[in-house]
CSV table of C-alpha atoms and ligand atoms in Angstrom, one decimal:
chain,number,residue,atom,x,y,z
E,1,MET,CA,0.0,0.0,0.0
E,2,ILE,CA,1.2,3.5,-0.8
E,3,VAL,CA,-0.1,7.0,-0.1
E,4,MET,CA,-0.1,9.5,-2.9
E,5,LYS,CA,-0.7,13.1,-2.0
E,6,PHE,CA,-1.5,15.7,-4.7
E,7,GLY,CA,-1.1,19.3,-3.8
E,8,GLY,CA,-3.1,22.3,-4.9
E,9,THR,CA,-1.5,22.9,-8.3
E,10,SER,CA,-1.6,19.2,-9.0
E,11,VAL,CA,-5.5,19.3,-8.8
E,12,GLN,CA,-5.9,22.9,-10.0
E,13,ASP,CA,-8.1,22.2,-13.0
E,14,ALA,CA,-9.5,19.4,-15.1
E,15,ARG,CA,-6.3,18.8,-17.0
E,16,ALA,CA,-4.3,18.6,-13.8
E,17,ILE,CA,-6.8,16.2,-12.2
E,18,GLU,CA,-6.7,14.0,-15.4
E,19,ARG,CA,-2.9,14.0,-15.1
E,20,ALA,CA,-3.1,12.9,-11.5
E,21,GLY,CA,-5.6,10.2,-12.5
E,22,ALA,CA,-3.1,8.9,-15.0
E,23,ILE,CA,-0.3,8.8,-12.4
E,24,VAL,CA,-2.5,6.9,-9.9
E,25,THR,CA,-3.7,4.5,-12.6
E,26,GLY,CA,0.0,3.7,-13.3
E,27,ARG,CA,0.4,2.6,-9.7
E,28,LEU,CA,-2.8,0.6,-9.0
E,29,GLU,CA,-0.8,-2.5,-8.3
E,30,GLN,CA,0.8,-0.8,-5.4
E,31,ARG,CA,-2.7,-0.2,-3.9
E,32,PRO,CA,-2.7,3.6,-3.6
E,33,VAL,CA,-4.6,5.7,-1.1
E,34,VAL,CA,-5.0,9.2,-2.5
E,35,VAL,CA,-4.9,12.4,-0.4
E,36,VAL,CA,-5.7,15.7,-2.1
E,37,SER,CA,-5.4,19.4,-1.3
E,38,ALA,CA,-7.9,22.0,-2.2
E,39,MET,CA,-7.6,23.2,-5.8
E,40,ALA,CA,-4.8,25.9,-6.0
E,41,LYS,CA,-5.6,29.2,-4.2
E,42,VAL,CA,-9.0,27.9,-3.0
E,43,THR,CA,-8.0,27.9,0.7
E,44,ASP,CA,-6.8,31.5,0.4
E,45,GLN,CA,-10.1,32.5,-1.2
E,46,LEU,CA,-12.2,30.7,1.4
E,47,LEU,CA,-10.2,32.5,4.1
E,48,ALA,CA,-10.8,35.8,2.3
E,49,MET,CA,-14.5,35.3,2.1
E,50,ALA,CA,-14.6,34.3,5.8
E,51,ARG,CA,-12.8,37.5,6.7
E,52,ALA,CA,-15.1,39.6,4.6
E,53,ALA,CA,-18.1,38.0,6.2
E,54,GLY,CA,-16.5,38.5,9.7
E,55,ALA,CA,-16.1,42.2,8.9
E,56,GLY,CA,-19.8,42.3,8.0
E,57,ASP,CA,-19.2,42.6,4.2
E,58,ARG,CA,-21.8,40.0,3.1
E,59,LYS,CA,-21.8,41.1,-0.5
E,60,THR,CA,-18.1,40.5,-1.0
E,61,ALA,CA,-18.2,37.2,0.8
E,62,LEU,CA,-21.0,35.9,-1.4
E,63,LYS,CA,-19.4,37.2,-4.5
E,64,LEU,CA,-16.2,35.3,-3.8
E,65,CYS,CA,-18.3,32.2,-2.9
E,66,ARG,CA,-20.1,32.3,-6.3
E,67,SER,CA,-16.8,32.6,-8.2
E,68,LEU,CA,-15.5,29.6,-6.3
E,69,GLN,CA,-18.7,27.7,-7.1
E,70,GLU,CA,-18.3,28.5,-10.8
E,71,ARG,CA,-14.8,27.2,-10.9
E,72,HIS,CA,-15.7,24.0,-9.2
E,73,TYR,CA,-18.7,23.4,-11.4
E,74,ASN,CA,-16.7,24.1,-14.5
E,75,THR,CA,-14.0,21.7,-13.5
E,76,ALA,CA,-16.4,19.0,-12.6
E,77,GLY,CA,-18.4,19.5,-15.8
E,78,GLU,CA,-15.2,19.2,-17.9
E,79,LEU,CA,-14.1,16.0,-16.1
E,80,LEU,CA,-17.4,14.2,-15.9
E,81,GLY,CA,-19.3,14.9,-19.1
E,82,THR,CA,-23.0,15.9,-19.1
E,83,ALA,CA,-24.7,12.7,-17.8
E,84,LEU,CA,-22.4,12.2,-14.8
E,85,PHE,CA,-22.2,15.9,-14.0
E,86,THR,CA,-26.0,16.1,-13.8
E,87,GLN,CA,-26.0,13.5,-11.0
E,88,PHE,CA,-23.1,15.1,-9.2
E,89,HIS,CA,-24.3,18.7,-9.6
E,90,GLY,CA,-26.8,18.4,-6.7
E,91,ASP,CA,-24.1,17.1,-4.3
E,92,LEU,CA,-21.8,20.1,-5.0
E,93,GLY,CA,-24.7,22.4,-5.0
E,94,ALA,CA,-25.7,21.3,-1.5
E,95,ASP,CA,-22.1,22.1,-0.3
E,96,PHE,CA,-22.2,25.6,-1.7
E,97,GLU,CA,-25.6,26.2,-0.2
E,98,THR,CA,-24.2,25.2,3.2
E,99,LEU,CA,-21.2,27.5,2.6
E,100,GLU,CA,-23.4,30.4,1.6
E,101,GLU,CA,-25.6,29.9,4.7
E,102,LEU,CA,-22.5,29.9,6.9
E,103,LEU,CA,-21.2,33.1,5.3
E,104,ARG,CA,-24.5,34.8,5.8
E,105,GLY,CA,-24.5,33.7,9.5
E,106,ILE,CA,-20.9,35.0,10.0
E,107,ALA,CA,-21.8,38.3,8.4
E,108,ALA,CA,-25.0,38.7,10.5
E,109,VAL,CA,-23.0,38.1,13.7
E,110,GLY,CA,-20.0,40.1,12.4
E,111,GLU,CA,-17.6,37.9,14.2
E,112,LEU,CA,-15.2,35.2,12.9
E,113,THR,CA,-13.9,32.7,15.4
E,114,PRO,CA,-11.2,30.1,14.7
E,115,ARG,CA,-13.9,27.4,14.9
E,116,THR,CA,-16.0,29.0,12.2
E,117,THR,CA,-12.8,29.7,10.1
E,118,ASP,CA,-12.1,26.0,10.1
E,119,TYR,CA,-15.7,25.3,9.1
E,120,VAL,CA,-15.3,27.6,6.1
E,121,SER,CA,-11.7,26.6,5.1
E,122,ALA,CA,-12.5,22.9,5.2
E,123,PHE,CA,-14.7,23.3,2.1
E,124,GLY,CA,-11.6,23.4,-0.1
E,125,GLU,CA,-10.7,19.8,0.6
E,126,ILE,CA,-14.3,18.7,0.9
E,127,LEU,CA,-15.0,19.9,-2.6
E,128,SER,CA,-11.7,18.8,-4.3
E,129,SER,CA,-11.9,15.3,-2.8
E,130,LYS,CA,-15.4,14.9,-4.2
E,131,ILE,CA,-14.4,16.1,-7.6
E,132,VAL,CA,-11.2,14.0,-7.8
E,133,ALA,CA,-13.1,10.8,-6.6
E,134,ALA,CA,-15.8,11.3,-9.2
E,135,ALA,CA,-13.2,12.0,-11.9
E,136,PHE,CA,-11.2,8.9,-11.0
E,137,SER,CA,-14.4,6.8,-11.3
E,138,ALA,CA,-15.1,8.4,-14.7
E,139,LEU,CA,-11.6,7.4,-15.7
E,140,GLY,CA,-12.5,3.8,-14.9
E,141,MET,CA,-10.9,3.5,-11.4
E,142,LYS,CA,-12.7,2.0,-8.5
E,143,SER,CA,-12.4,5.1,-6.3
E,144,ALA,CA,-14.0,5.5,-2.9
E,145,LEU,CA,-14.6,9.0,-1.5
E,146,VAL,CA,-13.7,9.2,2.2
E,147,ASP,CA,-14.5,12.3,4.3
E,148,SER,CA,-11.3,12.8,6.3
E,149,ARG,CA,-13.3,14.2,9.2
E,150,ASP,CA,-14.3,10.5,9.7
E,151,TRP,CA,-10.8,9.4,10.4
E,152,LEU,CA,-8.5,12.3,11.3
E,153,VAL,CA,-9.3,12.9,14.9
E,154,THR,CA,-7.7,16.0,16.4
E,155,ASP,CA,-7.8,18.2,19.5
E,156,SER,CA,-9.9,21.3,19.5
E,157,ALA,CA,-7.1,23.8,18.8
E,158,HIS,CA,-8.8,25.2,15.7
E,159,MET,CA,-6.7,26.3,12.7
E,160,ARG,CA,-3.7,24.3,14.0
E,161,ALA,CA,-5.3,21.3,15.5
E,162,ALA,CA,-3.0,18.4,16.6
E,163,PRO,CA,-3.9,14.8,15.6
E,164,LEU,CA,-4.9,12.3,18.3
E,165,PHE,CA,-2.9,9.4,17.0
E,166,GLU,CA,-4.5,6.5,18.8
E,167,GLU,CA,-8.0,7.3,17.8
E,168,THR,CA,-6.9,8.3,14.3
E,169,ASN,CA,-5.0,5.1,13.7
E,170,GLN,CA,-7.9,3.0,14.9
E,171,ARG,CA,-10.2,4.8,12.5
E,172,LEU,CA,-7.8,4.4,9.6
E,173,GLN,CA,-7.8,0.7,10.2
E,174,SER,CA,-11.5,0.4,10.5
E,175,ARG,CA,-12.6,2.9,7.8
E,176,VAL,CA,-9.9,3.1,5.2
E,177,ALA,CA,-7.9,-0.1,5.3
E,178,PRO,CA,-11.0,-2.2,4.4
E,179,LEU,CA,-11.5,-0.1,1.2
E,180,VAL,CA,-8.0,-0.8,0.1
E,181,ALA,CA,-8.4,-4.5,0.9
E,182,ALA,CA,-11.5,-4.5,-1.3
E,183,GLY,CA,-9.5,-3.2,-4.2
E,184,LYS,CA,-10.7,0.3,-4.1
E,185,VAL,CA,-8.7,3.6,-4.3
E,186,PRO,CA,-9.7,5.8,-1.3
E,187,VAL,CA,-9.7,9.5,-2.2
E,188,MET,CA,-9.7,11.8,0.8
E,189,GLY,CA,-9.0,15.5,1.5
E,190,GLY,CA,-5.9,16.6,3.4
E,191,PHE,CA,-5.8,19.4,5.9
E,192,ILE,CA,-9.2,18.7,7.6
E,193,GLY,CA,-10.2,16.6,10.5
E,194,SER,CA,-12.6,16.7,13.4
E,195,SER,CA,-12.5,16.9,17.1
E,196,LYS,CA,-13.7,14.1,19.3
E,197,ALA,CA,-17.0,16.0,19.5
E,198,GLY,CA,-17.2,15.8,15.7
E,199,ILE,CA,-16.5,19.5,15.1
E,200,THR,CA,-14.6,20.3,11.9
E,201,THR,CA,-10.9,21.2,12.5
E,202,THR,CA,-7.9,22.0,10.3
E,203,ILE,CA,-4.3,21.1,11.0
E,204,GLY,CA,-2.5,24.3,9.8
E,205,ARG,CA,-1.7,25.8,6.4
E,206,GLY,CA,0.1,23.4,4.1
E,207,GLY,CA,-1.1,20.6,6.3
E,208,SER,CA,-2.2,18.1,3.5
E,209,ASP,CA,1.4,16.8,3.4
E,210,TYR,CA,1.0,16.0,7.1
E,211,SER,CA,-2.4,14.3,6.6
E,212,ALA,CA,-0.8,12.1,4.0
E,213,ALA,CA,2.0,11.2,6.4
E,214,ILE,CA,-0.4,10.5,9.2
E,215,ALA,CA,-2.4,8.2,6.9
E,216,GLY,CA,0.7,6.5,5.6
E,217,ALA,CA,2.0,5.8,9.1
E,218,GLY,CA,-1.4,4.7,10.4
E,219,LEU,CA,-2.0,2.3,7.5
E,220,GLY,CA,1.6,1.0,7.4
E,221,ALA,CA,2.3,2.3,3.9
E,222,GLU,CA,5.4,1.2,2.0
E,223,ARG,CA,6.0,4.7,0.8
E,224,ILE,CA,4.5,8.2,0.9
E,225,GLU,CA,4.5,10.2,-2.3
E,226,ILE,CA,4.1,14.0,-2.2
E,227,TRP,CA,3.2,15.1,-5.7
E,228,THR,CA,3.7,18.8,-6.3
E,229,ASP,CA,4.8,21.4,-8.9
E,230,VAL,CA,8.6,21.1,-8.7
E,231,ASP,CA,10.9,18.2,-9.5
E,232,GLY,CA,11.6,17.5,-5.8
E,233,MET,CA,13.3,19.2,-2.9
E,234,MET,CA,15.8,21.6,-4.5
E,235,THR,CA,19.0,23.2,-3.2
E,236,THR,CA,16.9,26.3,-2.7
E,237,ASP,CA,13.5,27.7,-3.6
E,238,PRO,CA,13.5,27.8,-7.4
E,239,ARG,CA,11.4,30.9,-7.3
E,240,LEU,CA,14.2,32.7,-5.5
E,241,CYS,CA,17.2,31.3,-7.4
E,242,ALA,CA,16.9,30.0,-11.0
E,243,ASP,CA,20.0,27.9,-10.5
E,244,ALA,CA,18.4,25.7,-7.9
E,245,ARG,CA,19.1,22.0,-8.5
E,246,ARG,CA,17.3,18.8,-7.4
E,247,ILE,CA,18.4,16.9,-4.4
E,248,LYS,CA,18.2,13.2,-5.2
E,249,VAL,CA,18.3,11.9,-1.6
E,250,ILE,CA,18.2,13.6,1.7
E,251,SER,CA,17.8,12.5,5.4
E,252,PHE,CA,14.7,12.9,7.4
E,253,ASP,CA,16.5,15.2,9.8
E,254,GLU,CA,17.8,17.5,7.0
E,255,ALA,CA,14.4,17.6,5.3
E,256,ALA,CA,12.6,18.4,8.5
E,257,GLU,CA,15.0,21.2,9.3
E,258,LEU,CA,14.5,22.7,5.8
E,259,ALA,CA,10.8,22.4,5.9
E,260,TYR,CA,10.7,24.1,9.3
E,261,PHE,CA,12.8,27.0,8.1
E,262,GLY,CA,10.6,27.7,5.1
E,263,ALA,CA,11.1,25.1,2.3
E,264,LYS,CA,7.4,25.2,1.6
E,265,VAL,CA,7.6,22.1,-0.6
E,266,LEU,CA,7.1,20.0,2.5
E,267,HIS,CA,5.1,20.7,5.6
E,268,PRO,CA,7.4,20.7,8.7
E,269,ALA,CA,5.5,18.0,10.6
E,270,THR,CA,5.3,15.7,7.6
E,271,VAL,CA,8.4,13.6,8.2
E,272,LEU,CA,7.6,12.9,11.9
E,273,PRO,CA,5.1,10.1,11.4
E,274,ALA,CA,7.2,8.7,8.6
E,275,VAL,CA,10.4,8.7,10.7
E,276,GLN,CA,8.6,6.8,13.5
E,277,LYS,CA,7.7,4.0,11.1
E,278,ASN,CA,10.7,4.4,8.9
E,279,ILE,CA,8.6,4.9,5.8
E,280,PRO,CA,10.4,6.6,2.9
E,281,VAL,CA,8.9,9.8,1.6
E,282,TYR,CA,9.3,10.9,-2.0
E,283,ILE,CA,8.7,14.3,-3.5
E,284,LEU,CA,7.6,14.1,-7.1
E,285,ASN,CA,6.4,16.5,-9.9
E,286,SER,CA,2.9,15.8,-11.2
E,287,GLY,CA,3.8,17.9,-14.3
E,288,ASN,CA,6.9,15.7,-14.9
E,289,PRO,CA,6.1,12.3,-13.5
E,290,GLU,CA,9.1,10.6,-15.2
E,291,CYS,CA,11.5,12.6,-13.0
E,292,GLU,CA,12.7,10.4,-10.0
E,293,GLY,CA,12.2,13.3,-7.6
E,294,THR,CA,13.7,13.4,-4.1
E,295,ARG,CA,13.8,10.4,-1.7
E,296,ILE,CA,13.8,11.2,2.0
E,297,THR,CA,15.1,8.4,4.1
E,298,ALA,CA,16.3,7.7,7.6
E,299,ARG,CA,20.0,7.9,6.5
E,300,ALA,CA,21.3,9.8,3.6
E,301,PRO,CA,24.6,8.8,1.8
E,302,ARG,CA,27.7,10.9,2.5
E,303,CYS,CA,27.9,14.0,0.5
E,304,ARG,CA,30.9,16.0,-0.8
E,305,ASN,CA,29.1,19.3,-0.5
E,306,SER,CA,29.1,21.2,2.8
E,307,PHE,CA,25.3,21.8,2.6
E,308,LYS,CA,22.3,20.0,1.1
E,309,ALA,CA,20.1,23.2,0.7
E,310,ILE,CA,19.3,26.7,1.8
E,311,ALA,CA,15.9,27.5,3.1
E,312,VAL,CA,14.4,30.9,3.5
E,313,LYS,CA,11.6,32.1,5.6
E,314,LYS,CA,10.3,35.6,4.9
E,315,ARG,CA,7.9,37.8,6.8
E,316,ILE,CA,9.7,37.5,10.0
E,317,THR,CA,9.6,39.9,13.0
E,318,ILE,CA,12.4,40.2,15.5
E,319,VAL,CA,11.3,40.8,19.1
E,320,ASP,CA,13.9,42.3,21.4
E,321,VAL,CA,13.3,42.0,25.1
E,322,ALA,CA,15.8,44.0,27.2
E,323,ALA,CA,16.0,43.6,31.0
E,324,PRO,CA,17.8,45.7,33.6
E,325,ARG,CA,21.4,44.5,34.0
E,326,MET,CA,21.8,40.9,35.4
E,327,GLN,CA,18.1,40.3,35.5
E,328,LEU,CA,18.6,37.6,32.9
E,329,ALA,CA,20.1,35.4,35.5
E,330,HIS,CA,17.2,33.7,37.0
E,331,GLY,CA,13.7,33.0,36.0
E,332,PHE,CA,13.7,35.8,33.4
E,333,LEU,CA,13.9,33.6,30.3
E,334,SER,CA,11.2,31.3,31.6
E,335,SER,CA,8.9,34.2,32.1
E,336,ILE,CA,9.5,35.4,28.6
E,337,PHE,CA,8.9,32.0,27.1
E,338,ALA,CA,5.8,31.6,29.2
E,339,ALA,CA,4.4,34.8,27.6
E,340,PHE,CA,5.0,33.4,24.1
E,341,ASP,CA,3.3,30.2,25.2
E,342,ARG,CA,0.3,32.0,26.6
E,343,HIS,CA,-0.1,33.8,23.3
E,344,ARG,CA,0.6,30.6,21.4
E,345,VAL,CA,3.2,32.4,19.3
E,346,ALA,CA,6.0,30.1,18.1
E,347,VAL,CA,9.6,31.2,18.2
E,348,ASP,CA,12.1,30.2,15.5
E,349,VAL,CA,15.5,31.7,16.4
E,350,VAL,CA,16.7,32.8,19.8
E,351,SER,CA,19.8,34.7,20.9
E,352,THR,CA,20.7,36.1,24.2
E,353,SER,CA,23.1,38.5,25.9
E,354,GLU,CA,23.6,39.6,29.5
E,355,VAL,CA,20.8,42.1,29.2
E,356,SER,CA,18.6,41.1,26.4
E,357,VAL,CA,17.0,38.3,24.4
E,358,SER,CA,16.1,38.5,20.7
E,359,LEU,CA,13.6,36.1,19.3
E,360,THR,CA,12.1,35.8,15.8
E,361,VAL,CA,8.4,35.1,15.1
E,362,ASP,CA,6.3,34.8,12.0
E,363,SER,CA,4.9,38.3,11.2
E,364,ASN,CA,1.5,36.7,10.6
E,365,GLU,CA,1.2,36.1,14.3
E,366,SER,CA,-0.5,38.8,16.2
E,367,ILE,CA,2.4,40.5,18.0
E,368,PRO,CA,1.0,43.6,19.7
E,369,PRO,CA,-0.9,41.8,22.5
E,370,LEU,CA,2.2,39.6,23.1
E,371,ALA,CA,4.4,42.7,23.2
E,372,ALA,CA,2.1,44.4,25.7
E,373,ASP,CA,2.3,41.3,27.9
E,374,LEU,CA,6.1,41.2,27.6
E,375,ALA,CA,6.3,44.9,28.4
E,376,LYS,CA,5.3,44.1,32.0
E,377,LEU,CA,8.6,42.2,32.3
E,378,ALA,CA,11.1,44.4,30.4
E,379,ASP,CA,11.6,46.9,27.6
E,380,VAL,CA,10.2,45.4,24.3
E,381,LYS,CA,10.9,46.4,20.8
E,382,TYR,CA,9.8,44.7,17.6
E,383,GLU,CA,10.8,45.1,14.0
E,384,GLY,CA,9.3,43.4,11.0
E,385,ARG,CA,10.5,42.8,7.4
E,386,LYS,CA,13.2,40.4,8.3
E,387,ALA,CA,14.0,37.0,6.8
E,388,ILE,CA,15.6,33.8,8.1
E,389,VAL,CA,18.2,32.1,6.0
E,390,CYS,CA,19.0,28.5,7.0
E,391,LEU,CA,21.8,26.4,5.6
E,392,VAL,CA,21.2,22.7,6.2
E,393,GLY,CA,23.5,19.7,5.9
E,394,GLU,CA,24.8,16.8,8.0
E,395,ASN,CA,28.4,17.7,7.1
E,396,LEU,CA,28.1,20.8,9.4
E,397,ARG,CA,28.6,18.4,12.3
E,398,ASP,CA,32.2,17.7,11.6
E,399,THR,CA,33.5,20.2,9.1
E,400,PRO,CA,35.5,23.0,10.8
E,401,GLY,CA,35.5,26.5,9.3
E,402,ILE,CA,32.1,26.4,7.5
E,403,ALA,CA,30.7,29.3,9.3
E,404,ALA,CA,33.7,31.4,8.4
E,405,ARG,CA,33.2,30.7,4.8
E,406,VAL,CA,29.5,31.6,4.9
E,407,PHE,CA,30.0,34.9,6.7
E,408,GLY,CA,33.1,35.7,4.8
E,409,GLU,CA,31.0,35.5,1.7
E,410,LEU,CA,28.5,38.0,3.3
E,411,ALA,CA,31.0,40.4,4.7
E,412,ASP,CA,29.1,43.4,3.5
E,413,VAL,CA,25.7,42.2,4.7
E,414,LYS,CA,24.1,43.3,8.0
E,415,ILE,CA,23.5,40.1,9.9
E,416,ARG,CA,21.0,40.5,12.7
E,417,MET,CA,21.0,37.2,14.5
E,418,ILE,CA,23.0,34.0,14.2
E,419,SER,CA,22.3,30.5,15.5
E,420,GLN,CA,24.2,27.3,15.1
E,421,GLY,CA,24.2,24.2,17.2
E,422,ALA,CA,20.7,23.4,18.2
E,423,SER,CA,20.4,20.5,15.8
E,424,GLU,CA,24.0,20.4,14.7
E,425,ILE,CA,22.9,20.3,11.1
E,426,ASN,CA,21.8,23.9,10.5
E,427,LEU,CA,23.4,27.3,10.4
E,428,THR,CA,20.8,30.0,10.7
E,429,PHE,CA,20.9,33.7,10.5
E,430,VAL,CA,18.5,36.7,10.1
E,431,VAL,CA,18.8,39.5,7.5
E,432,GLU,CA,16.7,42.3,6.2
E,433,GLU,CA,14.0,40.9,3.9
E,434,ASP,CA,14.9,43.1,1.0
E,435,VAL,CA,18.4,41.6,0.7
E,436,VAL,CA,17.5,38.0,1.1
E,437,SER,CA,17.3,37.0,-2.5
E,438,ASP,CA,20.7,38.5,-3.2
E,439,VAL,CA,22.1,36.7,-0.1
E,440,VAL,CA,20.7,33.3,-1.2
E,441,GLN,CA,21.9,33.7,-4.8
E,442,ARG,CA,25.4,34.5,-3.6
E,443,LEU,CA,25.5,31.6,-1.1
E,444,HIS,CA,24.1,29.3,-3.7
E,445,LYS,CA,26.8,30.2,-6.1
E,446,THR,CA,29.5,29.6,-3.5
E,447,PHE,CA,28.2,26.3,-2.1
E,448,PHE,CA,26.3,24.7,-5.0
E,449,SER,CA,28.3,25.4,-8.1
E,450,ASP,CA,30.2,22.1,-8.0
E,451,LEU,CA,27.8,19.3,-7.0
E,452,ASP,CA,28.3,15.8,-5.7
E,453,PRO,CA,26.6,13.7,-8.5
E,454,GLU,CA,25.6,11.0,-5.9
E,455,VAL,CA,23.4,13.4,-4.1
E,456,PHE,CA,22.3,16.1,-6.6
E,457,ALA,CA,20.9,15.9,-10.1
K,501,LIG,P1,1.7,22.0,-3.0
K,501,LIG,O1,0.5,22.8,-3.4
K,501,LIG,O2,1.9,20.9,-4.0
K,501,LIG,O3,1.6,21.5,-1.6
K,501,LIG,P2,3.5,24.1,-2.3
K,501,LIG,O4,3.3,25.3,-3.0
K,501,LIG,O5,3.1,23.9,-0.9
K,501,LIG,O6,3.0,22.9,-3.2
K,501,LIG,O7,5.1,23.7,-2.4
K,501,LIG,C1,5.8,23.7,-3.6
K,501,LIG,C2,6.6,25.0,-3.7
K,501,LIG,O8,7.6,25.1,-2.7
K,501,LIG,C3,7.4,25.1,-5.0
K,501,LIG,O9,6.7,25.6,-6.1
K,501,LIG,C4,8.6,26.0,-4.6
K,501,LIG,O10,8.4,27.4,-5.0
K,501,LIG,C5,8.5,26.0,-3.0
K,501,LIG,N1,9.8,25.7,-2.4
K,501,LIG,C6,10.4,26.4,-1.4
K,501,LIG,N2,11.6,25.9,-1.1
K,501,LIG,C7,11.8,24.8,-1.9
K,501,LIG,C8,12.8,23.9,-2.1
K,501,LIG,N3,13.9,23.9,-1.4
K,501,LIG,N4,12.7,22.9,-3.1
K,501,LIG,C9,11.6,22.9,-3.8
K,501,LIG,N5,10.5,23.8,-3.7
K,501,LIG,C10,10.6,24.7,-2.8
K,502,LIG,N1,-5.3,23.6,1.3
K,502,LIG,C1,-4.5,23.8,2.5
K,502,LIG,C2,-3.7,25.1,2.3
K,502,LIG,O1,-3.7,25.7,1.3
K,502,LIG,C3,-3.7,22.6,2.8
K,502,LIG,C4,-2.6,22.2,1.8
K,502,LIG,O2,-2.8,22.6,0.6
K,502,LIG,O3,-1.7,21.5,2.1
K,502,LIG,O4,-3.0,25.4,3.3
K,503,LIG,MG1,2.1,22.4,0.2
């Protein structure tokens, strides 16, 4: 059994869904379970309409909803042909009626809670999984639509819910495994789940990769395939640096570090369930299925290059917390972290001095209430428009002088924070956002011009 996950661009229109269908058909002997994202940009649009409704702007919300309806109807119509689409039409229509009703309700109350946000954003995967399952049937596959809210059980932390593995794995065994055993191809949405009380939840942006890994681990899959719009994990984001090259094989640890520090091609939590069960993960291109992609395994072969890749995380804010002299000694750090914890704001990079602590957080977090809370402890400043650059590779562990080469290369760049050592395989620093693409291009040229052919393509 294998799990095949198709991301937003891989199901973005009828042609993409047909291509995904052909890829799955080619692997029927391996008994695939298919996980799909919402069609490209749909989650963003759902969130935009939820926000509009929350701000009381019913007209905008409903207008966005209708354009989404049209796109889904058109795609389904193209894929299914008239006869099949007529049957299917009512089913999609009912979903859009529910969504409209929900938006009207939100607009009437004028308040958008995380719980309602989840209810709205879940429609992306609910709709895409229905269309993909129907399209696969029309292509002659024995597909079986599965509502992921029936198997992915989570806590109630809406918009970033955590899976409850015991319950989830039981449900995978009782509700999904029998379909595979009966020769069917289950098709299910990523990203969505439900709490024990049956309320719809989502597991965080980009979370369909994670859903696929949870399903793969729970079902004991032989491999997990993440089908996306690039040839695999690359030496850096190809949108930032045209010279980016494909990494053929990388370790779980390195991939996790890269994902955490911004390599969007993989959701950071994805590798965890796979590592625990030692299931290899592959990143593959649905637009170029012949390409062998990237294999992520427990142990990667030795590599001649210092690094495997450079990850970048933009939209970062630095928070500086300065205490009176010597106050850092005792209890101060824990009270700072406690404040971050209370506000549920995640910290990426930390550095300290005798009198101050600097931390980076994602600028999407709501920082002012956190800063107000921290101001009770010490002086607080925060500054946005920063970017984290993270160089990753297991060779960092035992190669002296690498940091000197990196910063020597960037002698003219203002570096705001530096961190190395936490995982032994990453060297991380913070720069101004407007210089980050130049920084990455320069580092890429220095460290990835001459590549080890065993590891890079
Ligand atoms: P999907 O919709 O299939 O989940 P995503 O947009 O989440 O796809 O992730 C794929 C994108 O990740 C690529 O188009 C690329 O721009 C970006 N990306 C960032 N860093 C990397 C990297 N190191 N290697 C490959 N892609 C990367
Ligand atoms: N559709 C969700 C998102 O856009 C989940 C995913 O695509 O992985 O965040
Ligand atoms: Mg993704």
